[in-house]
Amino acid sequence: MEHGFDAIVLGAGAAGLMCAARAGQRGRRVLVLERASAPGKKILISGGGRCNFTNIGAGPANYLSANPHFAKSALARYTAQDFLELVESYGIAWHEKTLGQLFCDGSAKQIVALLLEECAKGGVEIRCGEEIVRVEQGDGFTVTTQTGSYRAPALVIATGGPSIPKMGATGFAYDLARQFGLKLVEPRPALVPLTLGGEEVLFRDISGVSAPVVVSANKASFAEAALFTHRGLSGPAILQASSYWRSGEPLFVDFLPQRGAGWLLDAKRANPRAGLRAQLRDAFPARLADILTDKLALEGELGNLPDKALRAAGERLKRWEFRPNGTEGFAKAEVTVGGISTAELSSKTMAAKRIPGLYAIGEAVDVTGWLGGYNFQWAWASGVAAGDAL
């Protein structure tokens, strides 16, 4: 039995390392236990290996939760600017892509190295390759792994959600939550490609084609690219909307975000001899134009087509309904919607209200960010909130 730790953090991902570093630098003796062979594995694959480490515009509106107000406190107290200052203090070069997304110029390894150095400054002990056998609560918490038992008065759940299982992700956080009697919001894949079936299988034939669109699901809309795949729909706009989409519901795509529904009527006046297919080929990649034309079933010159039919076609292109038959699941999901209920936690400290000394942070909690650095910002902010409270 090993004694002497003030806190044990389960998980050496973004939230766990940030929390451990913060607590360690406050003089706490912190142990981090990680199942994988090395820390920060999910960080390393993020942003195509360049780590989209935050979003400069991150705010509560960019997050999904059963309680949309829960994230406000942590996000206000540790902002994207705060993390950016930390990045710059390490001399890490960065750049902004579209929509406030910040990436390393070099490699995601720089962010992992930063976190490990911050932990080292706080004397944090990190043990990888630790399979947790059991967690017990008595006089504090005892965590038993295949190598031994560790005890501390505080325990932080930072093991993430089940998205990207090939990186070692599991639902372990939820098992612990159930053990301690914490409520869960049903977890489901988020930022995930959607699959198409039935008559919509036709769209799989144009796998690899993308177009700028506006995608809407459950009152949330995202203006970015959609990508057709051999299984259905992907691309940034689809991934964003997938977090809001629920099984059995429709998804709406505006294929003409820069044009009005009366566009085809204007085209008819300007060039009555043109056909619909030619008009759509001017607006879209040819293969997409052909499928949309076939689906609209309007043949002949625009001048010979009724205004009513052209307006209806324009309106359909502005609000094209898809009925996805599912998602590609946790295997392809970047994050998880749902998790440990925020009703169980303090928004200021991330501590469990009914279990003294227990904390939950990062993706394990029912707070899910948009695509584009928002989930990292939640990891940093929730990690700091818990680290400052330990």
XYZ file of C-alpha atoms in Angstrom:
390
model
C 0.000 0.000 0.000
C 1.325 3.436 -0.977
C 0.321 6.449 1.090
C 1.064 10.130 0.967
C -0.896 11.302 -2.067
C -3.312 14.193 -1.687
C -5.131 13.335 -4.920
C -5.287 10.560 -7.494
C -6.236 11.551 -11.039
C -7.545 8.738 -13.236
C -6.589 9.486 -16.839
C -3.608 11.274 -18.409
C -5.542 13.055 -21.136
C -6.003 16.792 -21.598
C -8.266 17.355 -18.575
C -6.417 14.967 -16.242
C -2.961 16.394 -16.962
C -4.199 19.982 -16.644
C -5.861 19.210 -13.322
C -2.801 17.373 -11.980
C -0.430 20.155 -13.038
C -2.573 22.817 -11.399
C -2.954 20.901 -8.137
C 0.710 19.884 -8.082
C 1.843 23.464 -8.503
C -0.363 24.374 -5.536
C 1.696 22.013 -3.380
C -0.550 18.948 -3.579
C 1.059 15.542 -4.001
C -0.682 14.156 -7.073
C -0.607 10.727 -8.715
C -1.906 10.263 -12.257
C -2.838 6.728 -13.327
C -3.180 6.060 -17.051
C -4.235 2.822 -18.724
C -2.452 3.538 -22.028
C 1.281 3.103 -22.524
C 1.873 6.874 -22.739
C 0.084 10.076 -21.697
C -1.936 12.285 -24.023
C -2.614 9.757 -26.787
C -5.851 11.439 -27.930
C -4.120 14.827 -27.931
C -1.481 13.495 -30.327
C -3.991 12.521 -33.038
C -6.089 15.672 -32.750
C -6.170 18.269 -35.493
C -4.418 15.972 -37.939
C -1.481 15.734 -35.542
C -1.268 19.503 -35.037
C -3.733 19.732 -32.137
C -6.575 22.228 -32.441
C -5.797 23.200 -28.846
C -8.522 25.802 -28.297
C -10.973 28.127 -29.997
C -10.517 31.828 -29.412
C -14.299 32.348 -29.389
C -15.120 29.551 -26.930
C -18.133 30.359 -24.762
C -21.065 28.532 -23.141
C -23.138 28.735 -26.353
C -20.654 26.371 -28.031
C -21.453 23.473 -25.686
C -24.245 20.906 -25.324
C -25.378 19.802 -21.876
C -28.608 18.918 -20.111
C -27.789 22.080 -18.116
C -26.593 24.698 -20.628
C -25.503 27.010 -17.785
C -23.164 24.532 -16.074
C -20.052 25.264 -18.159
C -20.246 29.038 -17.668
C -18.301 29.196 -14.413
C -15.267 27.140 -15.449
C -15.080 28.668 -18.944
C -15.212 32.194 -17.514
C -12.432 31.513 -15.006
C -10.032 29.839 -17.444
C -10.424 31.189 -20.963
C -8.988 30.381 -24.376
C -6.742 33.419 -23.930
C -5.398 31.957 -20.680
C -4.408 28.720 -22.401
C -2.981 30.615 -25.369
C -0.730 32.562 -22.982
C 0.499 29.248 -21.557
C 1.218 27.972 -25.082
C 3.133 31.143 -25.927
C 5.122 30.958 -22.682
C 6.570 27.694 -24.012
C 7.500 29.308 -27.333
C 5.059 27.107 -29.248
C 4.261 28.657 -32.639
C 0.573 28.588 -33.551
C -1.815 29.760 -36.235
C -5.536 30.430 -36.538
C -7.489 28.504 -39.123
C -11.128 29.291 -39.907
C -13.709 30.163 -37.246
C -11.269 30.878 -34.403
C -9.591 27.454 -34.423
C -6.028 27.577 -33.061
C -3.453 24.939 -34.102
C 0.218 24.297 -33.433
C 2.436 25.203 -36.391
C 4.506 22.155 -35.504
C 3.097 19.117 -33.745
C 0.559 18.069 -31.131
C 3.567 16.592 -29.307
C 4.349 20.156 -28.216
C 1.084 20.380 -26.265
C 1.704 17.031 -24.563
C 5.255 18.144 -23.717
C 3.868 21.394 -22.266
C 1.422 19.506 -20.046
C 4.082 17.059 -18.872
C 6.454 19.923 -18.052
C 3.665 21.683 -16.117
C 3.114 18.439 -14.197
C 6.855 18.104 -13.546
C 6.906 21.644 -12.100
C 4.312 20.468 -9.599
C 6.090 17.216 -8.787
C 3.230 15.166 -10.219
C 3.840 11.427 -10.493
C 2.482 9.890 -13.706
C 2.200 6.119 -14.055
C 1.178 4.677 -17.426
C 0.182 1.122 -18.303
C -1.914 0.937 -15.108
C -5.016 -1.251 -15.416
C -7.456 -0.274 -12.671
C -8.783 -3.362 -10.919
C -11.034 -1.618 -8.408
C -11.757 1.684 -6.716
C -12.927 1.705 -3.107
C -14.131 4.454 -0.835
C -13.452 4.285 2.870
C -11.095 6.625 4.601
C -10.611 8.514 1.331
C -10.207 6.515 -1.861
C -8.132 3.424 -2.610
C -7.315 2.615 -6.225
C -5.961 -0.855 -6.919
C -4.154 -1.620 -10.177
C -2.218 -4.653 -11.369
C 0.909 -3.127 -9.777
C -0.412 -2.135 -6.345
C -2.802 0.022 -4.344
C -2.777 3.790 -3.988
C -4.684 5.885 -1.475
C -5.686 9.564 -1.346
C -8.456 11.702 0.187
C -9.398 12.987 -3.297
C -10.119 11.170 -6.558
C -10.573 12.810 -9.969
C -12.385 10.972 -12.775
C -10.716 12.157 -16.000
C -10.962 8.998 -18.105
C -13.017 10.589 -20.895
C -15.847 8.956 -22.800
C -16.047 5.907 -25.077
C -15.301 7.766 -28.335
C -12.328 6.487 -30.394
C -11.972 3.091 -28.679
C -8.891 2.291 -30.816
C -7.109 4.891 -28.663
C -8.075 2.928 -25.561
C -11.247 4.883 -24.763
C -13.834 3.052 -22.646
C -16.938 3.774 -20.605
C -14.949 3.353 -17.378
C -15.966 6.812 -16.111
C -19.600 5.756 -16.272
C -18.921 2.521 -14.385
C -17.313 4.563 -11.608
C -20.194 7.036 -11.611
C -22.678 4.188 -11.174
C -20.546 2.715 -8.398
C -20.752 6.012 -6.503
C -24.441 6.506 -7.272
C -23.968 9.459 -9.638
C -26.643 9.933 -12.287
C -25.720 9.685 -15.970
C -27.093 11.444 -19.017
C -27.279 8.709 -21.655
C -24.026 8.839 -23.647
C -24.165 8.848 -27.445
C -21.628 9.457 -30.223
C -21.057 13.108 -31.181
C -19.078 14.849 -33.922
C -19.686 11.665 -35.872
C -20.483 10.814 -39.537
C -24.094 9.882 -40.293
C -25.202 6.897 -42.359
C -27.845 6.818 -45.089
C -30.095 3.965 -46.195
C -33.194 3.395 -48.298
C -33.557 5.647 -51.337
C -30.853 7.951 -49.976
C -28.247 5.257 -50.632
C -27.949 6.923 -54.062
C -25.913 9.689 -52.452
C -23.246 7.144 -51.530
C -22.465 6.924 -55.242
C -20.844 10.361 -55.057
C -18.465 9.413 -52.232
C -15.682 11.990 -51.964
C -17.749 14.940 -53.238
C -18.063 17.921 -50.897
C -19.918 21.228 -51.039
C -20.346 24.305 -48.832
C -23.769 24.045 -47.179
C -25.749 24.962 -44.084
C -26.839 21.892 -42.100
C -29.616 22.092 -39.490
C -30.664 19.662 -36.765
C -32.892 20.463 -33.805
C -32.707 24.266 -34.229
C -28.885 24.227 -34.462
C -27.369 25.262 -37.821
C -23.797 25.084 -39.097
C -22.390 26.694 -42.247
C -19.408 24.622 -43.369
C -18.629 21.861 -45.848
C -20.580 18.607 -46.116
C -18.885 15.524 -47.515
C -20.613 12.544 -49.106
C -19.064 9.215 -48.105
C -19.455 5.559 -49.054
C -21.660 5.196 -45.944
C -23.499 8.516 -45.898
C -22.670 12.044 -44.764
C -19.635 13.609 -43.119
C -17.582 16.821 -43.266
C -17.452 19.617 -40.667
C -21.067 20.801 -41.058
C -22.428 17.260 -40.692
C -20.160 16.439 -37.722
C -21.323 19.593 -35.941
C -25.004 18.858 -36.585
C -24.592 15.200 -35.557
C -24.220 16.267 -31.914
C -27.750 17.708 -32.050
C -29.342 15.076 -34.283
C -31.299 12.268 -32.652
C -32.146 8.887 -34.156
C -35.331 8.936 -36.244
C -35.252 12.686 -36.811
C -34.665 14.522 -40.099
C -31.594 16.551 -40.983
C -31.928 19.552 -43.287
C -29.295 20.725 -45.770
C -29.322 24.109 -47.501
C -27.418 23.434 -50.704
C -27.715 27.103 -51.731
C -26.526 29.129 -48.730
C -25.543 32.074 -50.967
C -28.745 32.074 -53.042
C -32.449 32.522 -52.424
C -35.241 30.039 -53.100
C -36.239 32.055 -56.194
C -32.861 31.524 -57.839
C -34.204 29.196 -60.529
C -36.915 31.716 -61.466
C -34.214 34.335 -62.005
C -32.270 31.801 -64.098
C -35.401 31.122 -66.168
C -35.791 34.837 -66.981
C -32.093 35.263 -67.769
C -31.646 32.090 -69.817
C -34.925 30.302 -70.639
C -33.222 27.842 -73.036
C -30.995 26.410 -70.283
C -31.850 23.127 -68.578
C -32.021 22.527 -64.832
C -29.075 20.129 -64.964
C -26.832 22.792 -66.520
C -27.906 25.334 -63.904
C -27.137 22.964 -61.044
C -23.801 22.029 -62.601
C -22.898 25.723 -62.483
C -23.701 25.746 -58.752
C -22.424 22.333 -57.586
C -19.817 19.665 -58.380
C -21.102 17.794 -61.447
C -21.825 14.472 -59.709
C -23.805 16.177 -56.949
C -25.667 18.306 -59.513
C -26.664 15.199 -61.448
C -28.057 13.393 -58.405
C -30.000 16.466 -57.257
C -31.378 16.957 -60.781
C -32.498 13.320 -60.943
C -34.149 13.628 -57.525
C -35.960 16.852 -58.497
C -37.265 15.127 -61.672
C -37.614 18.337 -63.701
C -36.538 17.791 -67.297
C -36.547 20.209 -70.206
C -35.693 23.853 -70.704
C -36.308 26.240 -67.802
C -38.548 28.366 -70.041
C -40.933 25.427 -70.420
C -41.099 24.625 -66.701
C -43.835 26.203 -64.525
C -42.726 28.906 -62.091
C -44.428 26.991 -59.297
C -42.310 23.887 -59.996
C -39.083 25.911 -60.155
C -39.874 27.708 -56.879
C -40.631 24.345 -55.225
C -37.314 22.983 -56.528
C -35.499 26.057 -55.183
C -37.168 25.668 -51.802
C -36.246 21.993 -51.676
C -32.616 22.798 -52.454
C -32.702 25.330 -49.594
C -34.099 22.740 -47.184
C -33.244 19.288 -48.494
C -34.416 16.658 -46.031
C -32.256 13.656 -45.222
C -33.333 10.830 -42.930
C -30.095 9.297 -41.605
C -30.564 5.730 -40.405
C -27.821 6.047 -37.792
C -24.279 7.166 -37.071
C -20.909 5.495 -37.529
C -20.858 5.036 -33.745
C -18.264 5.603 -31.051
C -15.567 4.106 -33.289
C -15.707 7.187 -35.541
C -17.044 9.742 -33.040
C -14.607 12.450 -31.970
C -16.388 12.988 -28.646
C -19.360 11.858 -26.580
C -22.589 13.703 -25.792
C -23.875 12.882 -22.307
C -21.978 11.385 -19.416
C -21.874 12.157 -15.688
C -24.811 14.447 -14.961
C -23.870 18.037 -14.168
C -26.664 18.004 -11.580
C -24.311 15.848 -9.476
C -21.400 18.316 -9.632
C -20.410 21.775 -8.444
C -19.950 24.041 -11.466
C -17.236 25.923 -9.566
C -15.061 22.999 -8.419
C -16.295 19.985 -10.461
C -16.669 18.161 -7.131
C -19.458 15.627 -6.591
C -22.009 17.213 -4.286
C -22.812 14.013 -2.393
C -19.406 12.258 -2.366
C -16.734 14.264 -0.495
C -13.391 14.232 -2.311
C -14.717 12.932 -5.658
C -14.380 15.045 -8.820
C -15.232 14.548 -12.507
C -13.812 16.610 -15.390
C -13.430 16.748 -19.165
C -15.323 14.489 -21.530
C -16.494 12.219 -18.693
C -18.973 14.978 -17.796
C -22.156 15.888 -19.691
C -20.578 18.919 -21.391
C -19.743 18.536 -25.085
C -18.187 21.183 -27.304
C -18.520 21.900 -30.969
C -15.886 20.826 -33.468
C -12.962 23.242 -33.588
C -11.009 23.295 -30.311
C -13.968 23.719 -27.970
C -13.595 20.316 -26.304
C -9.970 21.018 -25.483
C -10.987 24.333 -23.928
C -13.502 22.490 -21.738
C -10.748 20.027 -20.752
C -8.434 22.887 -19.733
C -11.152 24.872 -17.939
C -12.693 21.946 -16.038
C -9.204 20.632 -15.197
C -8.203 23.992 -13.744
C -11.471 24.259 -11.797
C -10.831 20.897 -10.102
C -7.071 21.445 -9.759
C -7.647 24.738 -7.954
C -10.101 23.053 -5.576
C -8.062 19.967 -4.654
